[in-house]
XYZ file of C-alpha atoms in Angstrom:
500
model
C 113.139 55.626 106.733
C 111.738 55.290 110.283
C 112.116 59.031 110.781
C 110.269 59.840 107.542
C 107.574 57.280 108.310
C 107.077 58.816 111.750
C 106.860 62.311 110.258
C 104.297 61.172 107.720
C 102.286 59.335 110.347
C 102.253 62.282 112.714
C 101.318 64.696 109.948
C 98.541 62.370 108.842
C 97.124 62.019 112.344
C 97.159 65.772 112.887
C 95.484 66.492 109.582
C 92.781 63.877 109.847
C 91.685 64.635 113.381
C 89.883 68.027 113.424
C 87.030 67.424 110.961
C 84.704 64.520 110.218
C 81.568 63.562 108.340
C 79.768 66.067 106.138
C 81.700 69.036 107.457
C 84.902 67.514 106.071
C 83.627 67.881 102.508
C 83.243 71.613 103.087
C 86.834 71.981 104.334
C 89.787 72.705 102.055
C 92.972 71.377 103.642
C 95.867 73.391 102.196
C 99.470 72.307 102.824
C 101.944 75.218 103.058
C 105.724 74.993 102.890
C 106.208 77.041 106.063
C 104.310 78.630 108.911
C 103.467 82.253 108.026
C 104.792 85.138 110.075
C 102.509 87.856 111.505
C 98.966 87.818 110.082
C 99.011 91.587 109.793
C 99.312 92.907 106.219
C 101.327 95.895 107.427
C 103.967 93.779 109.175
C 103.950 90.532 107.185
C 106.669 89.521 104.749
C 106.402 85.793 104.018
C 105.117 84.113 100.882
C 103.175 81.579 102.953
C 101.474 84.468 104.735
C 100.308 85.827 101.390
C 98.507 82.509 100.820
C 96.490 83.067 103.990
C 95.888 86.742 103.239
C 94.376 85.737 99.890
C 91.535 84.246 101.947
C 91.367 86.887 104.689
C 92.050 90.261 103.122
C 90.802 91.666 99.843
C 92.980 94.306 98.188
C 92.138 97.556 96.480
C 92.976 95.900 93.158
C 93.967 92.392 92.099
C 95.803 91.094 89.058
C 94.569 88.800 86.342
C 96.617 85.942 84.877
C 98.029 88.500 82.399
C 99.288 90.673 85.331
C 96.971 93.546 84.438
C 95.131 95.181 87.378
C 91.498 94.213 87.880
C 88.930 95.629 90.359
C 88.534 94.215 93.838
C 87.702 96.627 96.680
C 88.140 99.477 94.215
C 85.961 99.290 91.119
C 87.701 102.069 89.192
C 90.593 104.528 89.260
C 91.782 107.619 87.423
C 95.088 109.513 87.343
C 95.531 113.249 87.145
C 97.402 114.637 84.140
C 100.548 115.214 86.193
C 100.437 111.593 87.477
C 100.541 112.814 91.064
C 96.922 112.178 92.093
C 95.139 108.839 92.004
C 91.390 108.791 92.620
C 89.842 105.461 93.596
C 86.157 104.585 93.449
C 85.336 101.949 96.078
C 82.883 99.102 95.894
C 79.786 100.214 97.863
C 78.262 98.216 100.709
C 81.363 96.162 101.607
C 81.701 95.074 105.244
C 84.650 93.982 107.361
C 84.425 90.714 109.266
C 83.414 92.651 112.392
C 80.483 94.238 110.569
C 82.086 97.672 110.228
C 81.848 99.410 106.829
C 84.765 99.172 104.412
C 84.683 102.748 103.203
C 86.975 105.609 102.223
C 87.764 106.375 105.866
C 88.936 102.785 106.343
C 91.138 102.983 103.246
C 92.660 106.218 104.527
C 93.286 104.585 107.915
C 94.906 101.468 106.432
C 97.184 103.300 104.014
C 98.335 105.664 106.755
C 98.888 102.657 109.010
C 101.101 101.098 106.329
C 103.107 104.317 106.246
C 103.407 105.018 109.970
C 103.158 101.817 112.006
C 106.509 100.910 113.630
C 107.994 97.892 111.876
C 105.871 98.385 108.748
C 107.080 96.331 105.790
C 104.859 98.352 103.460
C 106.334 101.795 104.101
C 108.934 101.510 101.363
C 106.388 100.137 98.900
C 104.155 103.220 99.074
C 106.580 105.839 100.447
C 105.779 108.420 97.708
C 102.252 108.865 99.101
C 101.902 112.352 100.581
C 98.258 112.478 101.660
C 95.174 110.262 101.588
C 91.770 111.945 101.590
C 88.351 110.374 102.081
C 86.354 112.519 99.654
C 83.090 110.700 100.433
C 82.057 107.192 101.466
C 83.263 105.571 98.247
C 85.883 107.989 96.910
C 89.528 108.149 97.961
C 92.010 110.715 96.673
C 95.689 109.825 97.006
C 98.192 112.610 96.424
C 101.815 111.738 95.770
C 104.989 113.666 96.537
C 106.247 112.722 93.077
C 104.843 110.583 90.257
C 105.073 106.908 91.202
C 104.498 104.469 88.345
C 104.288 101.257 90.445
C 101.547 102.435 92.840
C 98.670 100.393 91.382
C 100.925 97.331 91.222
C 101.734 97.811 94.907
C 98.029 97.846 95.709
C 97.687 94.330 94.235
C 99.479 92.946 97.280
C 99.591 93.652 101.027
C 99.968 97.412 100.578
C 96.470 97.348 99.083
C 94.916 95.275 101.879
C 92.439 97.195 104.027
C 91.930 96.351 107.695
C 89.104 97.273 110.039
C 90.096 100.490 111.844
C 87.955 99.528 114.828
C 89.659 96.145 115.215
C 93.131 97.572 114.605
C 92.635 100.213 117.293
C 91.149 97.729 119.747
C 93.856 95.097 119.289
C 96.848 97.390 118.831
C 100.055 95.379 118.494
C 98.000 92.176 118.931
C 96.110 92.667 115.648
C 97.978 89.748 114.039
C 96.446 87.385 116.616
C 92.908 88.079 115.348
C 93.089 89.907 111.986
C 89.932 91.576 110.671
C 89.760 92.379 106.962
C 87.169 92.351 104.173
C 88.062 89.118 102.392
C 85.953 86.030 101.646
C 87.011 84.245 104.853
C 87.204 85.362 108.472
C 89.826 84.319 110.981
C 88.954 81.500 113.411
C 92.138 80.296 115.085
C 95.861 79.822 114.816
C 97.983 77.131 116.423
C 101.646 78.007 115.662
C 103.444 75.430 113.500
C 100.202 73.424 113.234
C 97.287 75.210 111.568
C 95.528 78.424 110.655
C 91.759 78.094 110.280
C 89.391 80.465 108.474
C 85.671 80.204 107.717
C 83.489 81.695 105.018
C 82.305 85.230 105.753
C 78.592 85.209 105.016
C 78.450 88.968 104.373
C 81.286 88.947 101.830
C 80.480 91.179 98.857
C 81.029 88.294 96.410
C 79.804 85.485 98.668
C 78.035 83.557 95.874
C 81.431 82.836 94.286
C 82.765 81.261 97.489
C 81.783 77.588 97.573
C 84.087 76.183 100.254
C 82.983 76.720 103.837
C 86.251 76.339 105.722
C 89.987 76.364 104.967
C 92.680 74.833 107.140
C 96.188 75.993 106.273
C 98.737 73.398 107.412
C 102.459 74.267 107.510
C 104.477 71.182 106.527
C 108.068 72.141 105.580
C 109.056 68.688 104.323
C 107.999 68.392 100.675
C 107.834 64.592 100.880
C 105.532 64.673 103.894
C 103.369 67.321 102.239
C 102.964 65.226 99.096
C 102.403 62.029 101.086
C 99.511 63.692 102.920
C 98.018 64.855 99.628
C 98.232 61.401 98.064
C 96.710 59.868 101.203
C 93.715 62.224 100.970
C 94.623 64.124 104.160
C 95.272 67.306 102.173
C 93.396 68.670 99.176
C 95.967 71.148 97.860
C 99.692 71.761 98.340
C 101.926 74.543 97.130
C 105.588 74.507 96.058
C 105.748 70.886 95.010
C 109.377 69.754 94.703
C 110.377 69.587 91.022
C 111.873 66.169 91.727
C 108.361 64.976 92.648
C 106.650 66.413 89.575
C 106.802 63.237 87.472
C 105.335 61.228 90.339
C 102.463 63.693 90.734
C 101.720 63.638 87.003
C 101.492 59.857 87.072
C 98.940 59.850 89.877
C 95.415 59.731 88.361
C 93.945 61.209 91.567
C 95.998 64.412 91.319
C 96.227 67.472 89.106
C 99.123 69.888 88.589
C 99.225 73.676 88.281
C 102.368 75.546 87.232
C 103.678 79.008 86.359
C 107.037 80.786 86.469
C 107.291 83.071 89.465
C 107.675 86.846 89.278
C 110.464 86.859 91.840
C 113.944 85.437 92.300
C 116.176 83.267 94.427
C 119.674 84.442 95.221
C 122.435 84.948 97.732
C 122.205 88.146 99.771
C 125.582 89.333 101.080
C 125.846 91.449 104.216
C 128.006 94.207 102.753
C 128.233 95.956 106.139
C 129.573 92.921 108.034
C 132.814 94.156 109.548
C 135.722 91.754 109.179
C 133.833 89.487 106.770
C 135.285 88.678 103.350
C 131.874 89.418 101.781
C 132.289 93.121 102.616
C 134.697 93.223 99.635
C 132.866 93.382 96.261
C 135.705 91.414 94.639
C 134.970 88.476 96.924
C 131.280 88.672 96.034
C 132.183 88.768 92.348
C 134.470 85.764 92.849
C 131.641 83.843 94.485
C 129.451 84.475 91.447
C 132.222 83.520 89.017
C 132.703 80.205 90.832
C 129.105 79.005 90.427
C 127.194 77.477 87.539
C 123.544 78.462 87.741
C 122.319 75.965 85.157
C 124.072 73.134 86.975
C 122.392 74.155 90.240
C 118.939 74.033 88.670
C 119.680 70.698 86.995
C 121.115 68.988 90.082
C 118.597 70.239 92.660
C 115.491 70.964 90.590
C 115.625 68.591 87.609
C 116.029 71.608 85.342
C 112.523 72.860 86.142
C 113.772 76.228 87.399
C 115.123 78.980 85.163
C 118.688 80.225 85.681
C 118.872 84.007 86.016
C 121.182 86.798 87.113
C 118.762 89.687 87.646
C 115.729 90.656 89.707
C 113.469 89.507 86.859
C 113.834 86.386 84.753
C 115.341 86.311 81.252
C 111.771 85.745 79.976
C 110.562 89.045 81.465
C 110.306 92.006 79.045
C 112.110 94.152 81.630
C 115.186 91.893 81.685
C 118.341 93.887 80.873
C 119.620 91.955 77.865
C 123.022 93.660 77.934
C 123.820 91.475 80.946
C 123.121 87.833 80.047
C 123.570 85.021 82.563
C 127.360 84.642 82.971
C 129.103 81.299 82.580
C 131.148 79.745 85.351
C 134.783 80.935 85.393
C 136.881 79.440 88.207
C 140.088 81.079 86.954
C 138.416 84.487 87.136
C 137.178 83.704 90.655
C 140.695 82.819 91.808
C 142.114 85.969 90.232
C 139.532 88.159 91.973
C 140.305 86.571 95.344
C 144.023 87.080 94.782
C 143.393 90.718 93.890
C 141.366 91.128 97.089
C 144.151 89.540 99.121
C 141.760 86.896 100.475
C 142.619 83.754 98.548
C 140.863 81.345 100.933
C 137.815 83.201 102.291
C 135.672 81.471 104.905
C 131.965 82.351 104.663
C 128.891 81.150 106.549
C 125.865 80.811 104.278
C 122.483 80.815 106.021
C 119.903 78.633 104.252
C 116.303 77.752 105.042
C 115.934 74.540 107.029
C 113.694 72.945 104.418
C 114.153 70.209 101.826
C 115.851 71.977 98.922
C 117.721 75.045 100.240
C 120.436 72.976 101.967
C 120.919 71.092 98.692
C 121.445 74.358 96.811
C 123.903 75.367 99.528
C 125.803 72.091 99.195
C 126.109 72.436 95.418
C 127.443 75.999 95.743
C 129.703 74.875 98.578
C 131.328 72.314 96.269
C 131.557 74.703 93.311
C 133.115 77.590 95.225
C 135.584 75.283 96.996
C 137.359 74.881 93.649
C 138.049 78.619 93.675
C 139.358 78.645 97.260
C 136.184 79.368 99.276
C 135.362 77.578 102.508
C 131.561 77.886 102.693
C 129.914 76.674 105.887
C 126.157 76.071 105.803
C 123.859 77.234 108.587
C 120.380 75.719 108.230
C 117.889 78.031 109.944
C 114.102 77.904 110.216
C 112.357 80.413 108.001
C 111.146 82.990 110.541
C 114.444 82.912 112.451
C 116.345 83.531 109.223
C 114.248 86.634 108.564
C 114.924 87.838 112.100
C 118.659 87.350 111.575
C 118.443 89.178 108.252
C 116.708 92.117 109.948
C 119.405 92.303 112.604
C 122.306 91.825 110.225
C 123.241 88.601 111.988
C 124.541 86.795 108.908
C 127.273 86.896 106.264
C 125.443 85.379 103.303
C 121.806 84.343 103.049
C 120.170 82.114 100.437
C 116.920 84.024 100.012
C 113.717 83.606 97.983
C 111.437 86.463 96.959
C 108.049 85.645 95.462
C 108.060 88.740 93.257
C 105.742 91.540 92.203
C 104.069 92.427 88.874
C 106.182 95.578 88.533
C 109.991 95.124 88.754
C 110.096 97.990 91.233
C 108.682 95.518 93.760
C 111.717 93.286 93.219
C 114.296 96.058 93.502
C 113.505 99.151 95.541
C 112.926 97.556 98.946
C 116.030 95.366 98.515
C 118.494 97.817 97.002
C 117.517 101.371 97.996
C 119.327 102.874 100.979
C 117.804 101.933 104.358
C 114.747 100.160 102.952
C 113.032 97.443 105.083
C 114.130 94.464 102.969
C 117.622 95.772 102.236
C 119.233 92.920 104.167
C 122.518 93.478 102.323
C 122.830 96.977 103.861
C 123.670 98.180 100.367
C 123.544 101.918 99.740
C 124.663 103.508 96.490
C 123.575 106.889 95.172
C 123.788 105.854 91.515
C 121.553 102.876 92.182
C 119.110 105.012 94.160
C 119.025 107.560 91.351
C 118.180 104.864 88.811
C 115.384 103.442 90.979
C 113.937 106.880 91.625
C 113.975 107.550 87.884
C 111.971 104.431 87.028
C 109.408 105.391 89.650
C 108.872 108.869 88.233
C 107.639 107.878 84.790
C 105.169 105.558 83.126
C 107.048 105.790 79.815
C 108.275 102.253 78.993
C 111.429 103.443 77.210
C 112.429 105.730 80.072
C 111.852 102.970 82.620
C 113.862 100.513 80.508
C 116.766 102.964 80.482
C 116.525 103.277 84.269
C 116.641 99.480 84.710
C 119.794 99.451 82.559
C 121.401 102.097 84.793
C 120.468 100.076 87.862
C 121.965 96.923 86.347
C 125.168 98.806 85.488
C 125.684 99.509 89.153
C 124.161 96.574 91.022
C 125.494 93.803 88.794
C 128.954 95.268 89.385
C 128.661 95.741 93.136
C 126.795 92.434 93.658
C 125.098 92.982 97.029
C 122.909 90.119 95.766
C 123.924 87.342 93.428
C 120.721 86.274 91.691
C 120.616 82.528 90.962
C 117.331 81.336 89.456
C 113.591 81.827 89.118
C 111.322 79.075 90.384
C 108.603 77.336 88.479
C 105.667 77.473 90.871
C 104.141 74.027 91.186
C 100.864 73.121 92.843
C 99.357 69.681 93.238
C 95.740 69.107 94.163
C 93.009 66.524 94.367
C 90.799 65.926 91.355
C 87.920 66.675 93.708
C 89.030 70.329 93.660
C 87.732 72.281 90.665
C 88.013 75.899 89.574
C 91.745 76.170 90.301
C 93.492 78.982 88.395
C 97.214 79.550 87.774
C 98.554 83.009 88.563
C 102.182 84.127 88.198
C 102.179 85.711 91.654
C 101.831 82.164 93.012
C 98.699 82.865 95.036
C 95.525 80.806 95.039
C 92.301 82.660 94.315
C 89.547 81.028 96.377
C 86.801 82.560 94.254
C 85.253 79.804 92.167
C 87.022 76.947 93.949
C 84.817 73.976 94.708
C 85.313 70.620 96.446
C 83.170 67.838 94.999
């Protein structure tokens, strides 16, 4: 307990110090589970970073609670008959935080930056774009190489965020240190592992809907410390509340709860290209899956609040491939697969996030797979380092969370298509690529459903990823905070939020 008490005390002192008096009431103190990576929408890839971008960077389009696209920087859009040209009408008079106009030229610049900047995490998301033309100040024409059904859905996230060309050119590879976008808040400062501070942008196009003057994002990986700070009044809002703490939060009359099932997934990514590793053999990966019980994992670690799943979308999603239901645990099958592979006692290192719950998931799977002959060693790694290791291929197995996208393409293509940025498994299969390309080429629901089935046929056999569960997104916040909305992408919309 002394260690926890010290952590709570230190967190409390840090959070209480910066603001005082009347200014405090105008400051939303938001506790994040981890410190975001680069604050550059082209390079960023963390869920926590998306929380900050929701304040800093408006997108071409947003989504409503029903996942349908709604206007943001673009007020309207039309498709050509051949589905290869998208014309966007932009909101007039919008300014970036540096005072520069957010116009068609800026949209052209940002989309081309997403496509061409070295290290871009957005390239795969909008790769079918052929050309971007600024027709006039408020009209953008995007021509595609082939029809691409998920394009608008991609624009509801970082691929649709528009940055100031002037600031991007001036700062170059240092843009993430002082990002300039066209969102409701402008960047003030960042102290790594401590805080990110933004302040209301007075020239924001929808400024009357922004009631809170300042936001301080505070990374606090320990869920207990995060909740303790909220209950003590040192935070106003926290994300990813631990399911084991949910009952406690509900009993607290000073707190409110928000919840929604996520669009993404949690699962084990296997490095299929790891020479000499047992996980390079698909039979070993299949044995690993056969040895685990997904429902037991969610019950033991998450009080049953999370939903067991075996695909890139949850069983509740209309795009779930029903021909492949969640399999039951089968230790005998796991042993038989290992015997067939000639590796009856495989030793595997599983990299997990160094947070509160990921090591627990690892420990449960460690115990389950041991019964089949596995020796699973856990390697707890901080979040950003784990992503770096995933990029470099410096792992065997990786317990990974993906926050998800409105269109299932956002949960599949970048992870499973050959040589895509998030394809940490190094998986490359022509049948799988063909299926993913097919779903991208049509907006016909039946044709896309058939393509998802073809993808499942291949990927759920090869198992470069073993999908485990889908999280219930849980927020807790002070009763002083009003206007909070629940969105399945897990992001907070700051429009309409108010601190009493």
